[in-house]
N, CA and C atoms as an extended XYZ file, in Angstrom:
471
Properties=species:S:1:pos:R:3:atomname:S:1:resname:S:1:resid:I:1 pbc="F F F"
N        83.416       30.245      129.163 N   UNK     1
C        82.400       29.529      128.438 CA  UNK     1
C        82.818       28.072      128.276 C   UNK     1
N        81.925       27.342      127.733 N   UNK     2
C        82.165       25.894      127.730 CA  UNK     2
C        83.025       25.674      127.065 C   UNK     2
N        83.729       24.219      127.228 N   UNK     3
C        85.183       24.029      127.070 CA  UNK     3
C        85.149       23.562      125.247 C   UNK     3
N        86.022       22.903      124.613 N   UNK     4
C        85.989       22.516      123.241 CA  UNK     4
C        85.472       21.139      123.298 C   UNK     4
N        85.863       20.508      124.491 N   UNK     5
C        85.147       18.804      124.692 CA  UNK     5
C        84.054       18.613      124.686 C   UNK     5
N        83.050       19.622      125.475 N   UNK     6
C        81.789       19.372      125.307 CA  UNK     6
C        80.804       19.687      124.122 C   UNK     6
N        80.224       19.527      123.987 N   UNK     7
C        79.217       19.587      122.743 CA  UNK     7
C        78.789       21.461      122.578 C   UNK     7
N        78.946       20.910      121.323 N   UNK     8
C        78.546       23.043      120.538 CA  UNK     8
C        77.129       22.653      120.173 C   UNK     8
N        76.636       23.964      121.213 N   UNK     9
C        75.664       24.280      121.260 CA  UNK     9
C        74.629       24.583      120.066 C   UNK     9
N        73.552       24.516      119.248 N   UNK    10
C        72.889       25.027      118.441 CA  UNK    10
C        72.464       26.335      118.487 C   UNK    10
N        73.816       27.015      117.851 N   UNK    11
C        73.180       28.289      117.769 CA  UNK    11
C        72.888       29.355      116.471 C   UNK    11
N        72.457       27.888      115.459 N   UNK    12
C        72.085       28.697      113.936 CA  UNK    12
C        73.566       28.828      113.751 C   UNK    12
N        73.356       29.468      112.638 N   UNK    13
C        74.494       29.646      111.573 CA  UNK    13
C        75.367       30.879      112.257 C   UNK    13
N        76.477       30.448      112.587 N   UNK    14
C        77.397       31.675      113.319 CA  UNK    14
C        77.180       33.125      112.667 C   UNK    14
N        77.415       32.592      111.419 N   UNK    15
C        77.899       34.224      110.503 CA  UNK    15
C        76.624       34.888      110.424 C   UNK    15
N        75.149       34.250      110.870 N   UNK    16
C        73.945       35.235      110.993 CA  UNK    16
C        73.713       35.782      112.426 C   UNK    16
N        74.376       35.698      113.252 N   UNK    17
C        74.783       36.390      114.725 CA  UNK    17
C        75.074       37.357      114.767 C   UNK    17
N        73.739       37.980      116.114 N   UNK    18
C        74.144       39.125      116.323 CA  UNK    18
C        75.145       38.899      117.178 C   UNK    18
N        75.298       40.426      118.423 N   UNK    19
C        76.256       39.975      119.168 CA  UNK    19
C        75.569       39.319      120.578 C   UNK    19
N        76.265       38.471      121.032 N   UNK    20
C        76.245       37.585      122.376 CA  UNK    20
C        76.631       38.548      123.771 C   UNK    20
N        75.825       38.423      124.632 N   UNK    21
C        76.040       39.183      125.642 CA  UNK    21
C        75.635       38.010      127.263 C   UNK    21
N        75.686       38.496      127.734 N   UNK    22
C        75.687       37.597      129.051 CA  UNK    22
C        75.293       38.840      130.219 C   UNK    22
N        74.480       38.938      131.065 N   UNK    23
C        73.904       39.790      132.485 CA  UNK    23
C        73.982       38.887      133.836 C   UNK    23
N        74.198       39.143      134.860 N   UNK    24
C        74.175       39.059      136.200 CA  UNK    24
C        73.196       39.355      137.090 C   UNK    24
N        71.962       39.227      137.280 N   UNK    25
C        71.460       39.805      137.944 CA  UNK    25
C        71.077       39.288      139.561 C   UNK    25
N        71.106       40.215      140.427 N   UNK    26
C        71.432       39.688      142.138 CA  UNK    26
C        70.169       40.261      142.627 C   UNK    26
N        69.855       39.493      142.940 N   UNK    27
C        68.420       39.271      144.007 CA  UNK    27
C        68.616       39.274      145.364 C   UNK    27
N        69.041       40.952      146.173 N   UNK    28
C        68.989       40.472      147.926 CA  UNK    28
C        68.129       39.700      148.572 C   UNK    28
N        68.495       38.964      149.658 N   UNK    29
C        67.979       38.336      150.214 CA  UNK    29
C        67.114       37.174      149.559 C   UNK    29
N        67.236       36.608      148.372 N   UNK    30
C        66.812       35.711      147.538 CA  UNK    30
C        65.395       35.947      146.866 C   UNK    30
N        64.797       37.556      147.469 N   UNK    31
C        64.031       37.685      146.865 CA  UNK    31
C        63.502       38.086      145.389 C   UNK    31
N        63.031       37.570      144.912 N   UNK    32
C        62.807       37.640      143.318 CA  UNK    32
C        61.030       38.049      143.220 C   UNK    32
N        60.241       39.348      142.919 N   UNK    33
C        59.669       39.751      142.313 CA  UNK    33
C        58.868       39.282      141.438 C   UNK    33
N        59.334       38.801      139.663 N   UNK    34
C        59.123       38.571      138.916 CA  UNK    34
C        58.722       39.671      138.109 C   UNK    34
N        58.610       40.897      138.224 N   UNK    35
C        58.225       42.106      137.540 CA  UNK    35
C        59.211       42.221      136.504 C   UNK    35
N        60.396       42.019      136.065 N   UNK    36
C        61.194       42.414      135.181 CA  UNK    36
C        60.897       41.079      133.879 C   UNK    36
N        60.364       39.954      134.272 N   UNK    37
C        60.130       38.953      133.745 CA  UNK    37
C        58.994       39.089      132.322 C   UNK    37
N        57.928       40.096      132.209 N   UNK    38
C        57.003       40.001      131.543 CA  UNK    38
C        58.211       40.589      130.003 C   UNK    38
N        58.939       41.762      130.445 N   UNK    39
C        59.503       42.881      130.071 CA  UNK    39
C        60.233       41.516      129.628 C   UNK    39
N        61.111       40.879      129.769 N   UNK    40
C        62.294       39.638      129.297 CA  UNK    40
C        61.578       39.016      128.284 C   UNK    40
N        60.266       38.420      128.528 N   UNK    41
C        59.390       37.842      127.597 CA  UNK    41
C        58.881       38.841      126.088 C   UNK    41
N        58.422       39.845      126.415 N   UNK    42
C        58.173       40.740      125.519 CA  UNK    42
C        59.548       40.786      124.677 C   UNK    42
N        60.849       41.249      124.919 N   UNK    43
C        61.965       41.302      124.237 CA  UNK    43
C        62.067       40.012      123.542 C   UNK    43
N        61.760       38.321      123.515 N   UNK    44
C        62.105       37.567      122.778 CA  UNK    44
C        61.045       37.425      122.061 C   UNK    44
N        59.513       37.762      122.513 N   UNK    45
C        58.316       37.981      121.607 CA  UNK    45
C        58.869       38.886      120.345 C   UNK    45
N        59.192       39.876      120.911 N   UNK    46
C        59.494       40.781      119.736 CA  UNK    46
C        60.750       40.373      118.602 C   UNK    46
N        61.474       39.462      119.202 N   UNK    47
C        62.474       39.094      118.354 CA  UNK    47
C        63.876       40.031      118.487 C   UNK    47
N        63.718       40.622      119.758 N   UNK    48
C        64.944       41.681      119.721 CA  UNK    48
C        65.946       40.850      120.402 C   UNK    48
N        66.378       40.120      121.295 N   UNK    49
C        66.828       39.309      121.683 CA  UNK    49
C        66.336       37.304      121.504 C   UNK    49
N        67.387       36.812      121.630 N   UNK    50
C        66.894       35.504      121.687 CA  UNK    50
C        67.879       34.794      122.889 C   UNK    50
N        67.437       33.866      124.070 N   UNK    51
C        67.989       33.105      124.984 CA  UNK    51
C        68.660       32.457      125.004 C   UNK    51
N        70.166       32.093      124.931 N   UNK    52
C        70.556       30.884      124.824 CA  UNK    52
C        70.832       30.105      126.209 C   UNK    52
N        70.900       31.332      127.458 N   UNK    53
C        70.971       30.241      128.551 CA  UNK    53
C        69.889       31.061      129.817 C   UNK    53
N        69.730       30.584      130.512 N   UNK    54
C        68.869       30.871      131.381 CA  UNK    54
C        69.059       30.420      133.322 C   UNK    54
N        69.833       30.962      133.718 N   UNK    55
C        70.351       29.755      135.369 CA  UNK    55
C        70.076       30.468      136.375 C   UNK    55
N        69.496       30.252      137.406 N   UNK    56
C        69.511       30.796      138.616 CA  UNK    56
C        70.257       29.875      139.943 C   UNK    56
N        70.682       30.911      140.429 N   UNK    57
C        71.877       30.213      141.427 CA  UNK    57
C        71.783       30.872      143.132 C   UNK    57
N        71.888       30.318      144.199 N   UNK    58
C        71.871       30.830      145.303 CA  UNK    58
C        73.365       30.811      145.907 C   UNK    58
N        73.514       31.755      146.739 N   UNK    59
C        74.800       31.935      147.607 CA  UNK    59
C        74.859       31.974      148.551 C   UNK    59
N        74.807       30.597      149.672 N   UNK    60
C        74.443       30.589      151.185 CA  UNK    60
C        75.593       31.435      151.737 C   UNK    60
N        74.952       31.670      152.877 N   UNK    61
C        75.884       32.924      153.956 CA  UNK    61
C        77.696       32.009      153.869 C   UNK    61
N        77.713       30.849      153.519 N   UNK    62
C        78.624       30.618      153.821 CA  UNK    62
C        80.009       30.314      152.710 C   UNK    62
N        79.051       31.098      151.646 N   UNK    63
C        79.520       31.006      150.602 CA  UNK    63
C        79.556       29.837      148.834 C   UNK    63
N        78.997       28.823      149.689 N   UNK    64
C        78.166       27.948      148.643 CA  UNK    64
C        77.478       28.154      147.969 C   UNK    64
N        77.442       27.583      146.737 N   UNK    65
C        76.965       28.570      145.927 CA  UNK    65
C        76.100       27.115      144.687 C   UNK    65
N        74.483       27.334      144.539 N   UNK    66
C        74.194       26.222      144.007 CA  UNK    66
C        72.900       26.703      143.066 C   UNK    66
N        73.837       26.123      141.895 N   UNK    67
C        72.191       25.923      140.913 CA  UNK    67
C        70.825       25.574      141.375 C   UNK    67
N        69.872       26.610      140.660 N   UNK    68
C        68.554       26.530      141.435 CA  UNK    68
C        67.328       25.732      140.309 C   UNK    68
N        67.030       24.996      140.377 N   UNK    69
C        65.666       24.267      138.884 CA  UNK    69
C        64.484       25.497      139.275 C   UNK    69
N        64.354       25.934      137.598 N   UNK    70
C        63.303       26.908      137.726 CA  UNK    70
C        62.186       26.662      138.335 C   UNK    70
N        61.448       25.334      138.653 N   UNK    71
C        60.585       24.811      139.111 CA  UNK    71
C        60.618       25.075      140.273 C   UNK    71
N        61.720       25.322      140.821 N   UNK    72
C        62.338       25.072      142.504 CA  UNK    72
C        62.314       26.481      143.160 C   UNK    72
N        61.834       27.817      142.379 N   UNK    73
C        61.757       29.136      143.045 CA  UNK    73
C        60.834       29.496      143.354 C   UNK    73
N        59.423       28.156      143.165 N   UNK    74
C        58.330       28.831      144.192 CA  UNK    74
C        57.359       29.281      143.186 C   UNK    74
N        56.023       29.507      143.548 N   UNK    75
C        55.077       29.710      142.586 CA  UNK    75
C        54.643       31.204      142.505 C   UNK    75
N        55.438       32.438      143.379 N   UNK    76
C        55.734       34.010      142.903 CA  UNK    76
C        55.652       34.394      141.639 C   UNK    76
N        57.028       33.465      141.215 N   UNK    77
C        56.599       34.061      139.493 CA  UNK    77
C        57.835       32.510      139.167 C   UNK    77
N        56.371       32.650      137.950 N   UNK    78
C        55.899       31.778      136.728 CA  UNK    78
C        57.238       32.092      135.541 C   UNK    78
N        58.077       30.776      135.849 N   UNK    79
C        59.445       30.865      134.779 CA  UNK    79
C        59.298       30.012      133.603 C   UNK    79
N        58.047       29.287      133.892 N   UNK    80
C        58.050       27.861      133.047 CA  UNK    80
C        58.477       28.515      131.629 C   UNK    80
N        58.080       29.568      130.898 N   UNK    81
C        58.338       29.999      129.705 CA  UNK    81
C        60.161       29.875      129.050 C   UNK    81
N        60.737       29.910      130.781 N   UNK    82
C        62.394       30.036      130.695 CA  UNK    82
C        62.926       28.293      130.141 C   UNK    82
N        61.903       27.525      130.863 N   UNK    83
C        62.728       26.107      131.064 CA  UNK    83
C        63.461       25.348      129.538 C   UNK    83
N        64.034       24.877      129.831 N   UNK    84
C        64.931       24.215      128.473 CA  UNK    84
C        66.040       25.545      127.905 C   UNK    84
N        66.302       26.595      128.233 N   UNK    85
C        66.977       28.054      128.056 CA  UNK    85
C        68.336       27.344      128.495 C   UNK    85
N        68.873       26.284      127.488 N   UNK    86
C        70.380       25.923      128.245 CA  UNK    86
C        70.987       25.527      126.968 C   UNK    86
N        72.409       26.687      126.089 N   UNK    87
C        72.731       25.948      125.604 CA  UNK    87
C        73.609       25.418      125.552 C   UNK    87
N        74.053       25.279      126.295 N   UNK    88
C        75.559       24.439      126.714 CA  UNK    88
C        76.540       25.636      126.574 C   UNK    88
N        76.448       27.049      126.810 N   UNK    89
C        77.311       27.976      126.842 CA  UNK    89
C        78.452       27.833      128.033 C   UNK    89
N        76.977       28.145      129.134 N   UNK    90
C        77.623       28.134      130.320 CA  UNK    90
C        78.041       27.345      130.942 C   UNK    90
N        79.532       27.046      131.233 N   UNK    91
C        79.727       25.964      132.214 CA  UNK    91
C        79.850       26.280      134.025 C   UNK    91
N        80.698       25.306      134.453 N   UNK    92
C        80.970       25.799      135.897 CA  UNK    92
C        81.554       26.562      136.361 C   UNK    92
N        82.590       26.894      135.765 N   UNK    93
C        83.463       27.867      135.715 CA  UNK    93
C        82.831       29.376      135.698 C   UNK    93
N        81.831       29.889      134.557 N   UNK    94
C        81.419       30.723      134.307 CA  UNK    94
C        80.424       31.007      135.515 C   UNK    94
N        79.810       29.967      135.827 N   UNK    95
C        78.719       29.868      137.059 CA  UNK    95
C        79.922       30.335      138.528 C   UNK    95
N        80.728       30.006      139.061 N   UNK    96
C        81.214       30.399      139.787 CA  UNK    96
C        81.636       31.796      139.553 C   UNK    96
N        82.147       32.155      138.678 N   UNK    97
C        82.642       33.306      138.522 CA  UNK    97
C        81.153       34.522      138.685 C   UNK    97
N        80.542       33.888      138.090 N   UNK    98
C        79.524       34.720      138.716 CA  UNK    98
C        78.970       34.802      140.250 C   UNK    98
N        79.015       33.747      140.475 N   UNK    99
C        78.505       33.642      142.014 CA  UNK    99
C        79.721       34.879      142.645 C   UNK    99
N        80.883       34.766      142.039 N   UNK   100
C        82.184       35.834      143.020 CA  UNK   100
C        81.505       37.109      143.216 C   UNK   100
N        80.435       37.814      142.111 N   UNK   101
C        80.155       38.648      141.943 CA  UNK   101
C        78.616       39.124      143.286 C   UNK   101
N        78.337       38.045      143.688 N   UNK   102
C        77.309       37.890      144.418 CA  UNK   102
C        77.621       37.871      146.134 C   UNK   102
N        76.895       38.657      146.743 N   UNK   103
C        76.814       38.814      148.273 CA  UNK   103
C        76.165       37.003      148.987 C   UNK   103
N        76.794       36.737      150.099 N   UNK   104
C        76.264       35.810      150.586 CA  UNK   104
C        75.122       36.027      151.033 C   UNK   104
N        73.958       35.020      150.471 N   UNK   105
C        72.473       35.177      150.981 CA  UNK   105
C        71.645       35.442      149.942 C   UNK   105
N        72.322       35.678      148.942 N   UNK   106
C        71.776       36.327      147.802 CA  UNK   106
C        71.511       35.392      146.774 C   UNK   106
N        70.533       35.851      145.857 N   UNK   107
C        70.474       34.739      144.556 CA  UNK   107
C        70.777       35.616      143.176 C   UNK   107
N        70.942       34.556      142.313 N   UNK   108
C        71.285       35.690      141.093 CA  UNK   108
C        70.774       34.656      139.912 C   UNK   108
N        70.059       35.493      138.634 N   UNK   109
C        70.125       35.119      137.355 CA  UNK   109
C        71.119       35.192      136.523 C   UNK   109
N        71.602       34.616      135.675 N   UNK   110
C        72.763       34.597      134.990 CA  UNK   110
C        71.878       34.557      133.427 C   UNK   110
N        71.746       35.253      132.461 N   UNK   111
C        71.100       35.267      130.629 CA  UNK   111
C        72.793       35.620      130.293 C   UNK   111
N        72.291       34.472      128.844 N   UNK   112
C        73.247       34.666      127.643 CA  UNK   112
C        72.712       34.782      126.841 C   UNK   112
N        72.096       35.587      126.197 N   UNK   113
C        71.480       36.379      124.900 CA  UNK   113
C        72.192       36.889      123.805 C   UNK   113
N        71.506       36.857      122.540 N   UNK   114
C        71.544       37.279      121.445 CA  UNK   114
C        70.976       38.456      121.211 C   UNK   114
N        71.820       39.352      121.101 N   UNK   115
C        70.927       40.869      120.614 CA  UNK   115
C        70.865       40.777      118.880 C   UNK   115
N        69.416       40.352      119.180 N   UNK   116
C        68.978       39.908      117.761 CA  UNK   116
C        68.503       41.037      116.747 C   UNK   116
N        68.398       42.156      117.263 N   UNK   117
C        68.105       43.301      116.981 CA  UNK   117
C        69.500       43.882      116.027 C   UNK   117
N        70.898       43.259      116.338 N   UNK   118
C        72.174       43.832      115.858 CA  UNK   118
C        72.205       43.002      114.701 C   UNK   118
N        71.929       41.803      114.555 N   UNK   119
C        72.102       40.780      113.238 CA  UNK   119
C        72.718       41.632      112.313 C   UNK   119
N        71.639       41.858      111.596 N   UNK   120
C        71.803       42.704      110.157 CA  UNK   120
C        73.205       43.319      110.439 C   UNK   120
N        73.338       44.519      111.665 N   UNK   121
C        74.795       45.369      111.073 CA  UNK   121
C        75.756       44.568      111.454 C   UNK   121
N        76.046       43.604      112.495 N   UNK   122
C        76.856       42.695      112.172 CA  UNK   122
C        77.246       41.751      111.525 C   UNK   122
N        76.427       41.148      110.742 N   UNK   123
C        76.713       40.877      109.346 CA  UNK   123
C        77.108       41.852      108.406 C   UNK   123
N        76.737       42.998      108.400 N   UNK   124
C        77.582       43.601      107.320 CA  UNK   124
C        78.716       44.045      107.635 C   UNK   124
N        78.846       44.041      108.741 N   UNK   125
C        80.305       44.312      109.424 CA  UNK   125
C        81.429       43.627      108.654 C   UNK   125
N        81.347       42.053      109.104 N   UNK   126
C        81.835       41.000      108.963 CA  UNK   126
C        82.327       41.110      107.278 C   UNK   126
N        80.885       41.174      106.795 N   UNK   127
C        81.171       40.813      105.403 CA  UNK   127
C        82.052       42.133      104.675 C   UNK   127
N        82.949       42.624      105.608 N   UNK   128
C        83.546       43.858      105.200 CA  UNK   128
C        84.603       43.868      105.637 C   UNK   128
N        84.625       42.493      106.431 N   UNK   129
C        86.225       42.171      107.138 CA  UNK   129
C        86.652       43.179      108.412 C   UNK   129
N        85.414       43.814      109.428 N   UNK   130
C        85.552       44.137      110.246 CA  UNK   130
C        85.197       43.082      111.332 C   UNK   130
N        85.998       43.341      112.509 N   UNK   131
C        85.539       42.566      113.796 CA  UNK   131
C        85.522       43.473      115.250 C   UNK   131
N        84.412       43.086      116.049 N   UNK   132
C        84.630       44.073      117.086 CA  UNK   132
C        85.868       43.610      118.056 C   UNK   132
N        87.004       44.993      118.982 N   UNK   133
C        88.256       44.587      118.995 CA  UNK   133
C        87.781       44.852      120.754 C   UNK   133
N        86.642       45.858      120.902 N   UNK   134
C        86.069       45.721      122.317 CA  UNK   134
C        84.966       46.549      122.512 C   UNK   134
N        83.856       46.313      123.520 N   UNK   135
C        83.203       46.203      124.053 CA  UNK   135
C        82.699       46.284      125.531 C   UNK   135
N        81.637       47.244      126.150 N   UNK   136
C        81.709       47.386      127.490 CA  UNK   136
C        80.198       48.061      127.731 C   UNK   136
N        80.065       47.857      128.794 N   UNK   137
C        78.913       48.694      129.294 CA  UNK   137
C        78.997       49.811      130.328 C   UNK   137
N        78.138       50.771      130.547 N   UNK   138
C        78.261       51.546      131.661 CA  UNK   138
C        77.199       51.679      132.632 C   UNK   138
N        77.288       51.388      133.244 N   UNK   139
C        76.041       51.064      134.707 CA  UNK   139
C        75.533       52.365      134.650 C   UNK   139
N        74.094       52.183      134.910 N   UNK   140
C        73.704       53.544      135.379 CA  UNK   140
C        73.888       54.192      136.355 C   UNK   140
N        74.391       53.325      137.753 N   UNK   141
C        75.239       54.695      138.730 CA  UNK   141
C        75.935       55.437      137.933 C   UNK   141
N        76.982       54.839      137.008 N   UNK   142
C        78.159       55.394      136.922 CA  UNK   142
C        78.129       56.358      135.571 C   UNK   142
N        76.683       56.564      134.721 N   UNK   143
C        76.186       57.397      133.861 CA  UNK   143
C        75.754       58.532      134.865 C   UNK   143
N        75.256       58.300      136.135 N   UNK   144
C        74.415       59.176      136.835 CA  UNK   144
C        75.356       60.174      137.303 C   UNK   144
N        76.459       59.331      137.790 N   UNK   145
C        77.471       59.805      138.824 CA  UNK   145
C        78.625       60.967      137.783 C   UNK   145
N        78.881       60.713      136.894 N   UNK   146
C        79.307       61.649      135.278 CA  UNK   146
C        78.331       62.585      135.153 C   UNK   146
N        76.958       62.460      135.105 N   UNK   147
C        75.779       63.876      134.760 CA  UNK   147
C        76.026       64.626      136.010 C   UNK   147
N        75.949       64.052      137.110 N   UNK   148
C        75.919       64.971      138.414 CA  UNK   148
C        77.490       65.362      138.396 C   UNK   148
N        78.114       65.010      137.739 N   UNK   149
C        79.725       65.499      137.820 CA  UNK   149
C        79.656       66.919      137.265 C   UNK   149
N        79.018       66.836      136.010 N   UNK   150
C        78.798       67.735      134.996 CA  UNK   150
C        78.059       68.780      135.567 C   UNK   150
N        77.032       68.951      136.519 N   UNK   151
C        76.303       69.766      136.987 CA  UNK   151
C        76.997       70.552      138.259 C   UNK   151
N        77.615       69.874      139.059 N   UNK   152
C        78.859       70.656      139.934 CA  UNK   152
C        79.726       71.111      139.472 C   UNK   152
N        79.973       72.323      139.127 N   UNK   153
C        81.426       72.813      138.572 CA  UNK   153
C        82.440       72.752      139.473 C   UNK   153
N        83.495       72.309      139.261 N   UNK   154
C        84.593       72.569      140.365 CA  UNK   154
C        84.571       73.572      141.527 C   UNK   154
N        85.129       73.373      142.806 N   UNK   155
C        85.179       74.764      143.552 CA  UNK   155
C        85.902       75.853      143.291 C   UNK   155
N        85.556       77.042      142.733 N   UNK   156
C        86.228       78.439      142.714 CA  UNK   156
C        86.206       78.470      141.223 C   UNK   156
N        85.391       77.913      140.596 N   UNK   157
C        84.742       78.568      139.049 CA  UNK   157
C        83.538       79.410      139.216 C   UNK   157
């Protein structure tokens, strides 16, 4: 994340934060849809999340890897709602590191969100002198790939 030199971002009063999360998402062949987009909008309508960054990035075959202006992906689907979604979280660093994660040819979204929906119990967390010590997600292959584990019993049971 951005360094201590550059400017802190506006992000309200720390201690009313939920928790901060950050997604990857990779677009083969640079194609982008826009179907998951209404669904992104609805979540900050509703107030369950809130945006703090918003970037799309391409990864030529040759490994270059370059910030994309939402304006600049074509009139498919309609981001204008995204624009100004920058709060000085992400720097270059973070942007590359994501691109590592990305196939050449490919494009990817990068969100840093607020799961605004957690506020409340993390504040009472806090105010109880707890802190979270870790955190993780589990892909749904790898939920899928555990249920279908569960459904094969070993050989010779």
């Amino acid at each position: 994340m951005s360094s201590e030199t550059e400017p802190r971002a506006d992000l309200g009063d720390i201690d009313e934060l939920g928790p901060v999360d950050y997604i990857v998402v990779e677009f083969p062949g640079n194609r982008m849809t826009g179907e998951g987009l209404p669904i992104l909008v609805d979540l900050v309508d509703r107030g369950i999340i809130r945006i703090f960054d918003f970037v799309f990035i391409r990864k030529d075959e040759d490994g270059t890897v370059t910030a994309v202006e939402l304006q600049d992906l074509g009139s498919e689907v309609d981001l204008s709602v995204f624009e100004g979604a920058a709060s000085g979280l992400l720097d270059h660093s973070d942007i590359q590191d994501a691109a590592g994660a990305l196939e050449p040819g490919n494009a990817a979204g990068i969100i840093v969100y607020e799961n605004t929906w957690a506020a409340p119990f993390a504040r009472a967390l806090r105010r109880g002198g707890a802190q979270l010590v870790a955190a993780g997600r589990i892909p749904v292959q790898a939920l899928l790939a555990s249920l279908d584990a569960l459904e094969d019993p070993p050989a010779g049971e």
